[in-house]
Amino acid sequence: MNLRKIWVGDWLVIESEQRIVRGDENTKAEPLLISLLLRLAEQPGQVVSKEALTHDVWACEFVTDQVMAVAVYNLRKILGDNAKEPQFIQTLPRRGYRLIAPVRYFEEPPESAANPLDLDETQNQTPIPEQTQKRRKAWILALAACLLVAALSPLLPRVLAAKNSTHPVHPPSMALLPIHPSFDPQNPLGPALYTVIQGELEKMPDIQLVGAQSLIKMPEPLPSLNELGQMLGVNQLLRVQLDKRNSELYCKAEMLEPQSGTLLWKREFHSGEMSELHFQRHVAFSICSVFDPNYKSPNYQAEMDPQTYRDFLAVAYDMQQPAMERIAKLESFLAENENFFMLRMELVSAYLFAGIYGQLPRDEAYYHSRQHLEKIREMEPQSSSVLMMAGSFALFFDWNIAEAKMLFEKAQTKESVGYCFFGHIELEALLGNFDEASRLLAQARMREPLVTEWDTLDFYLSFYELDTPAAFQKLDKLRAKLNEATILFREYPLYRENQDQAQMRRIENRLLELNENSPEIIAQHKTLSGSQAAHFCFNEILKTDQEAAEKGYYPPVQMAVVAAYAGNDDDVFRYLQEALLKKDPRLIMAPLYPAFKPYRNNPKFHEVRAKLGLTALPEEIAVNEPQAKEEK
């Protein structure tokens, strides 16, 4: 059945536009989710088996239950559905899924829906300032994503050296559910307790903790235990409840088997005379002792006054306050708490993002961030997370390739690997070790299966290699999240690599339209072909963007990319030199950018590489020909 527009309950599904519309809600959905919903709608009220969905939606022979469960969860989020009391999609364990909402062909909207076809046809005709903001935001978000290593969560866990365990039985994989205090779901004691427990469990050699960051970001209510188990691929879930009675804290920890909900073990604690910080550590250490009876509580050197700790948590978890005000408050705690690990970690990330988002001059922000990081390294020299963070600083800010690789590899040799950060994956790609980068990415996906940033990094690995079939396939997963100009700039080098002149001209023409060039300029471009058309288009864009670049909207590396497509060698190296002077963190990855492929044998480009500490071009990405042939 060819379903183009159908009603599913009071939602209108428009397949041709990849949209799901209800009243004022107009959601652009991933093509996979649209296909999944339409496939279920072909058999309303009937169970559609997992095998049928695998064949018809994923078009392959095998899809894991975890992948399918994540897709269904994301579709439910768009529809506002609840797995426990479904109104749209019902889960039939071990059988499949059933669409229980009424389905009908598109005719007239239900009373509750506004005109779903009254879409804004001018959404792509955006004035230049707004386009500038969108492209600037995309660039900043890309930079922030690559530096996620420096601020993995609002409060990174205290990380300790792994203990040797003699306990013979450990769960292969488990997930720690978010902690929301019953007396106040927004109280920062919940996420603080989560952080402490997470930090201790991750240091136990034989426990694989999965989904820590995925679950923190997941909106309430959470899916059922069974669905969580499938989505995360774990066989045990640790649920911790926090309560307060007569000013004392009470905590209950339960280990559950996700498929059946069976209680495997339970422990209860109360604070008594302990401070909140001491109580959190007591709970975490007691939980660890369940898995390893020989586990011993570390001897912490740094404590914090109970009221000061409460004040610190209030500041640390309040991400709405102005960045500089937040930094000033955090710094105020240092006078009497200079060795408090969590405070130092919070200051590292606070200064880092103040530099990224321009709230502080970059040099000043990175200087302060580095000072706190060095102090942390003195406090926890064997911490995998701290080593990873130091490696990313060495890579993106010091451009010290050897130091970064040493730190990353040292972190990976710890008994508990911890997180596989963006920096390590990108470094391996930079060195031409794409197989190793892919292996690390696969490892990261297993640890955090719901983190969507992995899809972005997966695309860039194929993008850097110019593996065009794989890059196009992976780009399809990202289209719903990207604006049109960003998508076009990602597609262009792929079509250039394939020497697809028709698609290159289409993209150039559309970029000129988005850039609001005059009809005369657009008409002149259409009279040109081959490299003349490409150079004409991107030189026009370069002229327009130069003013925005001078105001700091576009970083010099991005301008160098445009200049490269324009064939403007002088501007390419002028902007690369500017990036060197400004210590632009993304410059370190520039040797992999497809735009610079024709320049990789240029002596000036080798000078830039040498200043970055890259003295030789990896054989895998070496380029012997000056440029792919263009049509004459």
GROMACS .gro file of C-alpha atoms in nm, residues 200-517:
model
  318
  200GLU     CA    1   3.308   0.412   4.178
  201LEU     CA    2   3.137   0.145   3.965
  202GLU     CA    3   3.336   0.246   3.657
  203LYS     CA    4   3.659   0.174   3.839
  204MET     CA    5   3.564  -0.186   3.918
  205PRO     CA    6   3.754  -0.408   3.673
  206ASP     CA    7   3.482  -0.654   3.575
  207ILE     CA    8   3.174  -0.433   3.565
  208GLN     CA    9   3.067  -0.283   3.235
  209LEU     CA   10   2.859   0.024   3.313
  210VAL     CA   11   2.650   0.124   3.010
  211GLY     CA   12   2.446   0.432   2.922
  212ALA     CA   13   2.544   0.669   3.204
  213GLN     CA   14   2.522   0.980   2.986
  214SER     CA   15   2.237   0.843   2.771
  215LEU     CA   16   2.010   0.792   3.070
  216ILE     CA   17   2.086   1.129   3.231
  217LYS     CA   18   1.966   1.307   2.915
  218MET     CA   19   1.663   1.085   2.860
  219PRO     CA   20   1.334   1.267   2.933
  220GLU     CA   21   1.093   1.140   3.195
  221PRO     CA   22   0.904   0.916   3.214
  222LEU     CA   23   1.159   0.653   3.122
  223PRO     CA   24   1.060   0.356   2.906
  224SER     CA   25   0.973   0.028   3.074
  225LEU     CA   26   1.251  -0.181   3.231
  226ASN     CA   27   1.224  -0.430   2.947
  227GLU     CA   28   1.260  -0.159   2.683
  228LEU     CA   29   1.551   0.002   2.866
  229GLY     CA   30   1.726  -0.332   2.879
  230GLN     CA   31   1.683  -0.377   2.503
  231MET     CA   32   1.781  -0.019   2.417
  232LEU     CA   33   2.097  -0.030   2.627
  233GLY     CA   34   2.181  -0.396   2.568
  234VAL     CA   35   2.224  -0.468   2.941
  235ASN     CA   36   2.111  -0.757   3.159
  236GLN     CA   37   2.086  -0.570   3.490
  237LEU     CA   38   1.953  -0.230   3.597
  238LEU     CA   39   2.051  -0.056   3.922
  239ARG     CA   40   1.773   0.162   4.061
  240VAL     CA   41   1.854   0.396   4.350
  241GLN     CA   42   1.585   0.587   4.540
  242LEU     CA   43   1.663   0.880   4.769
  243ASP     CA   44   1.426   1.004   5.040
  244LYS     CA   45   1.441   1.237   5.342
  245ARG     CA   46   1.273   1.181   5.680
  246ASN     CA   47   1.319   1.413   5.974
  247SER     CA   48   1.624   1.574   5.815
  248GLU     CA   49   1.792   1.235   5.760
  249LEU     CA   50   1.856   1.087   5.418
  250TYR     CA   51   1.735   0.737   5.335
  251CYS     CA   52   1.847   0.545   5.030
  252LYS     CA   53   1.736   0.216   4.874
  253ALA     CA   54   1.942   0.045   4.602
  254GLU     CA   55   1.781  -0.235   4.398
  255MET     CA   56   1.933  -0.448   4.124
  256LEU     CA   57   1.669  -0.561   3.873
  257GLU     CA   58   1.658  -0.801   3.581
  258PRO     CA   59   1.508  -0.585   3.302
  259GLN     CA   60   1.310  -0.841   3.104
  260SER     CA   61   1.107  -0.974   3.396
  261GLY     CA   62   1.161  -0.700   3.655
  262THR     CA   63   1.289  -0.961   3.902
  263LEU     CA   64   1.461  -0.815   4.210
  264LEU     CA   65   1.813  -0.961   4.228
  265TRP     CA   66   1.927  -0.785   4.545
  266LYS     CA   67   1.843  -0.485   4.761
  267ARG     CA   68   2.034  -0.265   5.008
  268GLU     CA   69   1.903   0.014   5.231
  269PHE     CA   70   2.097   0.300   5.394
  270HIS     CA   71   2.027   0.602   5.612
  271SER     CA   72   2.255   0.896   5.681
  272GLY     CA   73   2.230   0.921   6.061
  273GLU     CA   74   2.500   1.167   6.167
  274MET     CA   75   2.682   1.157   5.833
  275SER     CA   76   2.707   1.466   5.613
  276GLU     CA   77   2.549   1.449   5.268
  277LEU     CA   78   2.888   1.408   5.101
  278HIS     CA   79   2.995   1.135   5.343
  279PHE     CA   80   2.658   0.960   5.297
  280GLN     CA   81   2.691   0.964   4.917
  281ARG     CA   82   3.032   0.802   4.939
  282HIS     CA   83   2.906   0.549   5.192
  283VAL     CA   84   2.623   0.444   4.956
  284ALA     CA   85   2.859   0.416   4.658
  285PHE     CA   86   3.118   0.211   4.848
  286SER     CA   87   2.852  -0.020   4.993
  287ILE     CA   88   2.710  -0.088   4.646
  288CYS     CA   89   3.059  -0.169   4.518
  289SER     CA   90   3.111  -0.413   4.805
  290VAL     CA   91   2.812  -0.616   4.679
  291PHE     CA   92   3.013  -0.700   4.367
  292ASP     CA   93   3.346  -0.729   4.545
  293PRO     CA   94   3.343  -0.820   4.917
  294ASN     CA   95   3.710  -0.716   4.935
  295TYR     CA   96   3.634  -0.365   4.813
  296LYS     CA   97   3.773  -0.100   5.048
  297SER     CA   98   3.667   0.261   5.075
  298PRO     CA   99   3.935   0.498   4.947
  299ASN     CA  100   4.087   0.733   5.200
  300TYR     CA  101   3.969   1.072   5.077
  301GLN     CA  102   4.194   1.362   5.169
  302ALA     CA  103   3.955   1.644   5.073
  303GLU     CA  104   3.626   1.710   5.248
  304MET     CA  105   3.387   2.002   5.227
  305ASP     CA  106   3.178   2.172   5.490
  306PRO     CA  107   2.816   2.039   5.462
  307GLN     CA  108   2.660   2.381   5.394
  308THR     CA  109   2.937   2.472   5.151
  309TYR     CA  110   2.878   2.141   4.971
  310ARG     CA  111   2.508   2.218   4.936
  311ASP     CA  112   2.590   2.566   4.805
  312PHE     CA  113   2.843   2.417   4.562
  313LEU     CA  114   2.588   2.169   4.422
  314ALA     CA  115   2.333   2.447   4.376
  315VAL     CA  116   2.581   2.640   4.161
  316ALA     CA  117   2.724   2.339   3.978
  317TYR     CA  118   2.385   2.212   3.860
  318ASP     CA  119   2.237   2.550   3.774
  319MET     CA  120   2.325   2.580   3.406
  320GLN     CA  121   2.087   2.874   3.351
  321GLN     CA  122   2.289   3.137   3.531
  322PRO     CA  123   2.530   3.357   3.329
  323ALA     CA  124   2.860   3.182   3.261
  324MET     CA  125   3.086   3.440   3.423
  325GLU     CA  126   2.863   3.468   3.730
  326ARG     CA  127   2.871   3.090   3.764
  327ILE     CA  128   3.252   3.080   3.730
  328ALA     CA  129   3.291   3.353   3.994
  329LYS     CA  130   3.078   3.155   4.241
  330LEU     CA  131   3.272   2.836   4.175
  331GLU     CA  132   3.603   3.017   4.218
  332SER     CA  133   3.480   3.153   4.553
  333PHE     CA  134   3.470   2.796   4.691
  334LEU     CA  135   3.841   2.739   4.614
  335ALA     CA  136   3.980   2.940   4.906
  336GLU     CA  137   3.902   2.668   5.157
  337ASN     CA  138   3.850   2.377   4.918
  338GLU     CA  139   4.142   2.389   4.674
  339ASN     CA  140   4.179   2.009   4.670
  340PHE     CA  141   3.813   1.928   4.620
  341PHE     CA  142   3.811   1.719   4.302
  342MET     CA  143   3.454   1.781   4.187
  343LEU     CA  144   3.498   2.159   4.216
  344ARG     CA  145   3.814   2.154   4.006
  345MET     CA  146   3.646   1.939   3.741
  346GLU     CA  147   3.354   2.177   3.722
  347LEU     CA  148   3.588   2.474   3.677
  348VAL     CA  149   3.773   2.299   3.393
  349SER     CA  150   3.452   2.262   3.192
  350ALA     CA  151   3.313   2.604   3.290
  351TYR     CA  152   3.621   2.790   3.163
  352LEU     CA  153   3.645   2.571   2.856
  353PHE     CA  154   3.295   2.646   2.736
  354ALA     CA  155   3.330   3.015   2.826
  355GLY     CA  156   3.613   3.020   2.571
  356ILE     CA  157   3.422   2.824   2.308
  357TYR     CA  158   3.115   3.046   2.328
  358GLY     CA  159   3.310   3.372   2.343
  359GLN     CA  160   3.222   3.473   2.701
  360LEU     CA  161   3.595   3.496   2.772
  361PRO     CA  162   3.891   3.548   2.538
  362ARG     CA  163   4.000   3.202   2.433
  363ASP     CA  164   4.358   3.233   2.556
  364GLU     CA  165   4.240   3.345   2.899
  365ALA     CA  166   3.970   3.078   2.921
  366TYR     CA  167   4.201   2.796   2.816
  367TYR     CA  168   4.474   2.916   3.051
  368HIS     CA  169   4.242   2.892   3.353
  369SER     CA  170   4.096   2.563   3.234
  370ARG     CA  171   4.445   2.417   3.195
  371GLN     CA  172   4.553   2.536   3.543
  372HIS     CA  173   4.265   2.349   3.705
  373LEU     CA  174   4.331   2.042   3.489
  374GLU     CA  175   4.695   2.030   3.598
  375LYS     CA  176   4.583   2.038   3.960
  376ILE     CA  177   4.340   1.753   3.890
  377ARG     CA  178   4.618   1.548   3.732
  378GLU     CA  179   4.822   1.588   4.052
  379MET     CA  180   4.524   1.469   4.255
  380GLU     CA  181   4.426   1.173   4.033
  381PRO     CA  182   4.726   1.083   3.811
  382GLN     CA  183   4.589   0.736   3.721
  383SER     CA  184   4.233   0.842   3.633
  384SER     CA  185   4.130   0.728   3.285
  385SER     CA  186   3.888   1.020   3.249
  386VAL     CA  187   4.149   1.275   3.354
  387LEU     CA  188   4.406   1.122   3.118
  388MET     CA  189   4.153   1.140   2.833
  389MET     CA  190   4.080   1.503   2.914
  390ALA     CA  191   4.450   1.590   2.928
  391GLY     CA  192   4.498   1.412   2.594
  392SER     CA  193   4.231   1.627   2.433
  393PHE     CA  194   4.392   1.944   2.566
  394ALA     CA  195   4.723   1.829   2.422
  395LEU     CA  196   4.558   1.758   2.086
  396PHE     CA  197   4.326   2.054   2.032
  397PHE     CA  198   4.497   2.333   2.228
  398ASP     CA  199   4.868   2.243   2.233
  399TRP     CA  200   4.871   2.058   1.898
  400ASN     CA  201   5.106   1.812   2.063
  401ILE     CA  202   5.030   1.491   1.874
  402ALA     CA  203   5.283   1.271   2.054
  403GLU     CA  204   5.170   1.383   2.401
  404ALA     CA  205   4.803   1.336   2.309
  405LYS     CA  206   4.858   0.985   2.175
  406MET     CA  207   5.060   0.886   2.480
  407LEU     CA  208   4.788   1.010   2.717
  408PHE     CA  209   4.506   0.849   2.520
  409GLU     CA  210   4.683   0.513   2.503
  410LYS     CA  211   4.770   0.528   2.873
  411ALA     CA  212   4.404   0.587   2.953
  412GLN     CA  213   4.299   0.295   2.732
  413THR     CA  214   4.531   0.054   2.915
  414LYS     CA  215   4.353   0.100   3.249
  415GLU     CA  216   4.152  -0.200   3.366
  416SER     CA  217   3.832   0.000   3.330
  417VAL     CA  218   3.852   0.182   2.999
  418GLY     CA  219   3.589   0.440   3.087
  419TYR     CA  220   3.468   0.665   2.811
  420CYS     CA  221   3.609   0.665   2.462
  421PHE     CA  222   3.626   1.035   2.387
  422PHE     CA  223   3.593   1.218   2.059
  423GLY     CA  224   3.954   1.336   2.080
  424HIS     CA  225   4.104   0.987   2.074
  425ILE     CA  226   3.891   0.879   1.780
  426GLU     CA  227   3.975   1.191   1.581
  427LEU     CA  228   4.345   1.158   1.658
  428GLU     CA  229   4.354   0.806   1.516
  429ALA     CA  230   4.178   0.934   1.202
  430LEU     CA  231   4.428   1.220   1.178
  431LEU     CA  232   4.713   0.968   1.187
  432GLY     CA  233   4.545   0.764   0.913
  433ASN     CA  234   4.444   0.482   1.149
  434PHE     CA  235   4.082   0.469   1.035
  435ASP     CA  236   4.035   0.104   1.133
  436GLU     CA  237   4.140   0.186   1.488
  437ALA     CA  238   3.918   0.495   1.490
  438SER     CA  239   3.623   0.281   1.382
  439ARG     CA  240   3.700   0.025   1.650
  440LEU     CA  241   3.707   0.294   1.918
  441LEU     CA  242   3.381   0.437   1.787
  442ALA     CA  243   3.215   0.095   1.801
  443GLN     CA  244   3.338   0.061   2.160
  444ALA     CA  245   3.195   0.402   2.243
  445ARG     CA  246   2.857   0.309   2.093
  446MET     CA  247   2.842   0.001   2.314
  447ARG     CA  248   2.905   0.214   2.622
  448GLU     CA  249   2.662   0.490   2.524
  449PRO     CA  250   2.419   0.346   2.265
  450LEU     CA  251   2.176   0.639   2.280
  451VAL     CA  252   2.428   0.922   2.232
  452THR     CA  253   2.345   1.062   1.887
  453GLU     CA  254   2.682   1.240   1.851
  454TRP     CA  255   2.832   0.904   1.755
  455ASP     CA  256   2.636   0.920   1.428
  456THR     CA  257   2.797   1.256   1.352
  457LEU     CA  258   3.146   1.124   1.423
  458ASP     CA  259   3.075   0.810   1.221
  459PHE     CA  260   2.985   1.029   0.922
  460TYR     CA  261   3.304   1.232   0.956
  461LEU     CA  262   3.523   0.921   0.953
  462SER     CA  263   3.382   0.830   0.611
  463PHE     CA  264   3.385   1.198   0.508
  464TYR     CA  265   3.756   1.230   0.589
  465GLU     CA  266   3.835   0.913   0.396
  466LEU     CA  267   3.616   1.031   0.108
  467ASP     CA  268   3.437   0.696   0.118
  468THR     CA  269   3.146   0.851  -0.069
  469PRO     CA  270   2.890   0.565  -0.060
  470ALA     CA  271   2.930   0.524   0.317
  471ALA     CA  272   2.941   0.901   0.377
  472PHE     CA  273   2.616   0.961   0.185
  473GLN     CA  274   2.444   0.678   0.374
  474LYS     CA  275   2.558   0.813   0.711
  475LEU     CA  276   2.467   1.170   0.617
  476ASP     CA  277   2.107   1.056   0.565
  477LYS     CA  278   2.085   0.987   0.940
  478LEU     CA  279   2.185   1.347   1.016
  479ARG     CA  280   1.974   1.542   0.767
  480ALA     CA  281   1.689   1.609   1.007
  481LYS     CA  282   1.930   1.777   1.252
  482LEU     CA  283   2.117   1.999   1.003
  483ASN     CA  284   2.019   2.315   0.820
  484GLU     CA  285   2.023   2.315   0.442
  485ALA     CA  286   2.349   2.507   0.398
  486THR     CA  287   2.535   2.269   0.629
  487ILE     CA  288   2.404   1.967   0.436
  488LEU     CA  289   2.508   2.121   0.104
  489PHE     CA  290   2.861   2.191   0.229
  490ARG     CA  291   2.887   1.827   0.341
  491GLU     CA  292   2.755   1.691   0.012
  492TYR     CA  293   2.968   1.908  -0.214
  493PRO     CA  294   3.311   1.743  -0.164
  494LEU     CA  295   3.150   1.400  -0.194
  495TYR     CA  296   3.001   1.484  -0.533
  496ARG     CA  297   3.331   1.648  -0.628
  497GLU     CA  298   3.513   1.326  -0.543
  498ASN     CA  299   3.267   1.137  -0.768
  499GLN     CA  300   3.316   1.404  -1.040
  500ASP     CA  301   2.938   1.448  -1.051
  501GLN     CA  302   2.928   1.785  -1.225
  502ALA     CA  303   2.547   1.804  -1.239
  503GLN     CA  304   2.514   1.772  -0.862
  504MET     CA  305   2.799   2.017  -0.804
  505ARG     CA  306   2.626   2.278  -1.020
  506ARG     CA  307   2.297   2.216  -0.836
  507ILE     CA  308   2.460   2.273  -0.498
  508GLU     CA  309   2.648   2.582  -0.617
  509ASN     CA  310   2.328   2.733  -0.752
  510ARG     CA  311   2.140   2.664  -0.430
  511LEU     CA  312   2.420   2.809  -0.217
  512LEU     CA  313   2.407   3.130  -0.421
  513GLU     CA  314   2.031   3.146  -0.363
  514LEU     CA  315   2.074   3.091   0.012
  515ASN     CA  316   2.344   3.357   0.008
  516GLU     CA  317   2.088   3.592  -0.149
  517ASN     CA  318   2.308   3.676  -0.441
   0.00000   0.00000   0.00000
